[in-house]
GROMACS .gro file of C-alpha atoms in nm:
model
  159
    1MET     CA    1 -14.272  -8.459  25.484
    2LEU     CA    2 -13.977  -8.230  25.485
    3SER     CA    3 -13.672  -8.316  25.694
    4ARG     CA    4 -13.512  -8.062  25.923
    5ASP     CA    5 -13.219  -8.033  25.667
    6ASN     CA    6 -13.452  -7.969  25.386
    7VAL     CA    7 -13.639  -7.698  25.580
    8GLU     CA    8 -13.309  -7.530  25.666
    9GLN     CA    9 -13.202  -7.545  25.301
   10ILE     CA   10 -13.526  -7.384  25.188
   11GLU     CA   11 -13.492  -7.116  25.462
   12GLU     CA   12 -13.141  -7.043  25.345
   13ILE     CA   13 -13.249  -6.998  24.983
   14LEU     CA   14 -13.536  -6.770  25.076
   15MET     CA   15 -13.297  -6.557  25.283
   16ASP     CA   16 -13.044  -6.544  24.992
   17ASN     CA   17 -13.317  -6.447  24.747
   18GLU     CA   18 -13.433  -6.165  24.975
   19TYR     CA   19 -13.075  -6.046  25.039
   20PHE     CA   20 -12.995  -6.023  24.666
   21MET     CA   21 -13.339  -5.870  24.588
   22LYS     CA   22 -13.263  -5.590  24.830
   23GLU     CA   23 -12.958  -5.502  24.629
   24CYS     CA   24 -13.187  -5.490  24.322
   25LEU     CA   25 -13.419  -5.264  24.506
   26SER     CA   26 -13.138  -5.026  24.584
   27LEU     CA   27 -13.036  -5.008  24.222
   28ALA     CA   28 -13.410  -4.963  24.122
   29GLN     CA   29 -13.427  -4.668  24.377
   30ALA     CA   30 -13.127  -4.510  24.207
   31ALA     CA   31 -13.291  -4.548  23.868
   32LYS     CA   32 -13.611  -4.385  23.992
   33GLN     CA   33 -13.420  -4.095  24.147
   34ARG     CA   34 -13.274  -4.001  23.817
   35GLY     CA   35 -13.609  -4.034  23.630
   36ASP     CA   36 -13.585  -4.375  23.483
   37SER     CA   37 -13.819  -4.674  23.545
   38PRO     CA   38 -13.738  -4.834  23.890
   39VAL     CA   39 -13.571  -5.154  23.781
   40GLY     CA   40 -13.254  -5.294  23.915
   41SER     CA   41 -13.088  -5.628  23.826
   42ILE     CA   42 -12.782  -5.825  23.941
   43LEU     CA   43 -12.609  -6.140  23.838
   44VAL     CA   44 -12.477  -6.380  24.108
   45ARG     CA   45 -12.214  -6.648  24.058
   46ASN     CA   46 -12.100  -6.873  24.335
   47GLY     CA   47 -12.295  -6.667  24.590
   48GLU     CA   48 -12.126  -6.335  24.492
   49ILE     CA   49 -12.256  -6.046  24.295
   50ILE     CA   50 -12.051  -6.012  23.977
   51ALA     CA   51 -12.257  -5.758  23.786
   52ARG     CA   52 -12.523  -5.487  23.840
   53GLY     CA   53 -12.759  -5.315  23.606
   54ILE     CA   54 -12.968  -4.996  23.652
   55GLU     CA   55 -13.252  -4.912  23.420
   56GLY     CA   56 -13.133  -4.611  23.206
   57GLY     CA   57 -13.343  -4.569  22.898
   58LYS     CA   58 -13.447  -4.214  22.962
   59THR     CA   59 -13.114  -4.103  23.107
   60HIS     CA   60 -12.915  -4.240  22.822
   61LYS     CA   61 -13.187  -4.190  22.558
   62ASP     CA   62 -13.145  -4.557  22.459
   63ILE     CA   63 -13.445  -4.787  22.470
   64THR     CA   64 -13.220  -5.092  22.502
   65TYR     CA   65 -13.066  -4.958  22.822
   66HIS     CA   66 -13.252  -5.205  23.045
   67ALA     CA   67 -13.119  -5.318  23.385
   68GLU     CA   68 -13.106  -5.684  23.292
   69ILE     CA   69 -12.908  -5.614  22.969
   70GLU     CA   70 -12.670  -5.388  23.150
   71ALA     CA   71 -12.597  -5.650  23.414
   72ILE     CA   72 -12.544  -5.905  23.136
   73ARG     CA   73 -12.304  -5.677  22.943
   74GLU     CA   74 -12.104  -5.622  23.261
   75ALA     CA   75 -12.094  -5.995  23.340
   76THR     CA   76 -11.996  -6.104  22.980
   77ALA     CA   77 -11.715  -5.845  22.981
   78LEU     CA   78 -11.594  -5.952  23.320
   79LEU     CA   79 -11.599  -6.325  23.234
   80ASN     CA   80 -11.500  -6.292  22.872
   81THR     CA   81 -11.781  -6.522  22.765
   82GLN     CA   82 -12.143  -6.512  22.663
   83ASP     CA   83 -12.211  -6.828  22.849
   84LEU     CA   84 -12.366  -6.725  23.190
   85SER     CA   85 -12.499  -7.077  23.265
   86ASP     CA   86 -12.343  -7.063  23.613
   87CYS     CA   87 -12.516  -6.738  23.714
   88THR     CA   88 -12.843  -6.642  23.865
   89MET     CA   89 -13.020  -6.331  23.768
   90TYR     CA   90 -13.211  -6.127  24.031
   91THR     CA   91 -13.433  -5.840  23.898
   92THR     CA   92 -13.711  -5.621  24.051
   93HIS     CA   93 -13.935  -5.681  23.752
   94GLU     CA   94 -14.001  -5.965  23.512
   95PRO     CA   95 -13.764  -5.915  23.218
   96CYS     CA   96 -13.927  -5.780  22.899
   97ILE     CA   97 -13.929  -5.966  22.576
   98MET     CA   98 -13.611  -5.806  22.457
   99CYS     CA   99 -13.426  -5.884  22.771
  100ALA     CA  100 -13.570  -6.240  22.763
  101TYR     CA  101 -13.399  -6.295  22.426
  102VAL     CA  102 -13.066  -6.189  22.570
  103ILE     CA  103 -13.118  -6.400  22.888
  104ARG     CA  104 -13.184  -6.709  22.682
  105HIS     CA  105 -12.895  -6.646  22.448
  106THR     CA  106 -12.655  -6.620  22.739
  107ARG     CA  107 -12.815  -6.939  22.899
  108ILE     CA  108 -12.891  -6.787  23.247
  109PRO     CA  109 -13.061  -7.088  23.420
  110THR     CA  110 -13.253  -6.909  23.695
  111ILE     CA  111 -13.434  -6.579  23.714
  112VAL     CA  112 -13.556  -6.444  24.051
  113MET     CA  113 -13.797  -6.151  24.022
  114GLY     CA  114 -14.013  -5.935  24.235
  115LEU     CA  115 -14.303  -5.842  23.994
  116THR     CA  116 -14.442  -5.978  23.674
  117SER     CA  117 -14.469  -5.737  23.373
  118GLY     CA  118 -14.785  -5.840  23.197
  119ASP     CA  119 -14.814  -5.756  22.834
  120ILE     CA  120 -14.439  -5.694  22.785
  121GLY     CA  121 -14.308  -5.974  23.011
  122GLY     CA  122 -14.074  -6.237  22.875
  123ALA     CA  123 -14.276  -6.503  23.064
  124SER     CA  124 -14.622  -6.363  23.117
  125SER     CA  125 -14.690  -6.199  22.781
  126ALA     CA  126 -14.829  -6.353  22.464
  127TYR     CA  127 -14.459  -6.406  22.364
  128PRO     CA  128 -14.315  -6.598  22.654
  129LEU     CA  129 -13.953  -6.640  22.540
  130LEU     CA  130 -13.848  -6.724  22.896
  131LYS     CA  131 -14.073  -7.036  22.879
  132ASP     CA  132 -14.031  -7.139  22.516
  133THR     CA  133 -13.894  -7.487  22.466
  134GLY     CA  134 -13.901  -7.481  22.089
  135ILE     CA  135 -13.581  -7.290  22.023
  136LYS     CA  136 -13.326  -7.577  22.050
  137LYS     CA  137 -13.007  -7.366  22.034
  138TRP     CA  138 -13.106  -7.201  22.364
  139GLY     CA  139 -13.146  -7.524  22.563
  140PRO     CA  140 -13.403  -7.553  22.838
  141PRO     CA  141 -13.583  -7.241  22.965
  142PRO     CA  142 -13.467  -7.096  23.292
  143GLN     CA  143 -13.635  -7.161  23.623
  144LEU     CA  144 -13.847  -6.859  23.713
  145ILE     CA  145 -13.897  -6.758  24.079
  146THR     CA  146 -14.153  -6.477  24.122
  147GLY     CA  147 -14.280  -6.276  24.414
  148VAL     CA  148 -13.961  -6.211  24.605
  149LEU     CA  149 -14.009  -5.891  24.802
  150GLU     CA  150 -14.298  -5.830  24.568
  151GLU     CA  151 -14.454  -5.555  24.789
  152GLU     CA  152 -14.124  -5.364  24.813
  153CYS     CA  153 -14.083  -5.384  24.436
  154ARG     CA  154 -14.441  -5.266  24.390
  155ALA     CA  155 -14.396  -4.975  24.623
  156LEU     CA  156 -14.111  -4.833  24.411
  157ARG     CA  157 -14.357  -4.802  24.123
  158ILE     CA  158 -14.610  -4.613  24.332
  159ASP     CA  159 -14.402  -4.363  24.543
   0.00000   0.00000   0.00000
């Protein structure tokens, strides 16, 4: 049975996850308004947003311009390191296989996402880099938390 303290800790984590996912939703809405896929990502360190990424493949005519990679680029430049092992990524959609590689390389330990991405997902596809334990230089796979504000994330794809 959970103690009152444990319940309060869980409630606080859920509220934080929703708070940060709302920021991702705002970024995703901006991407959608300019004609890109509605994906937004942020990196959080010590409870503060340190980097943001907005999907921009169509706008920038660059297929690597994914929200997750843009957030990682911003964070690594800010922190002057490729080690993001003290950060949490929040993103409206499951990172794709390409983004999963970058996430694993930078050692982000936790990914909080709204929707899964099926065939191209870094965890749910036939190439689950976010779950792979066989690549020793990457260390352990990140913790994956799915379904945070899932309906709100899904609604952006439909509108």
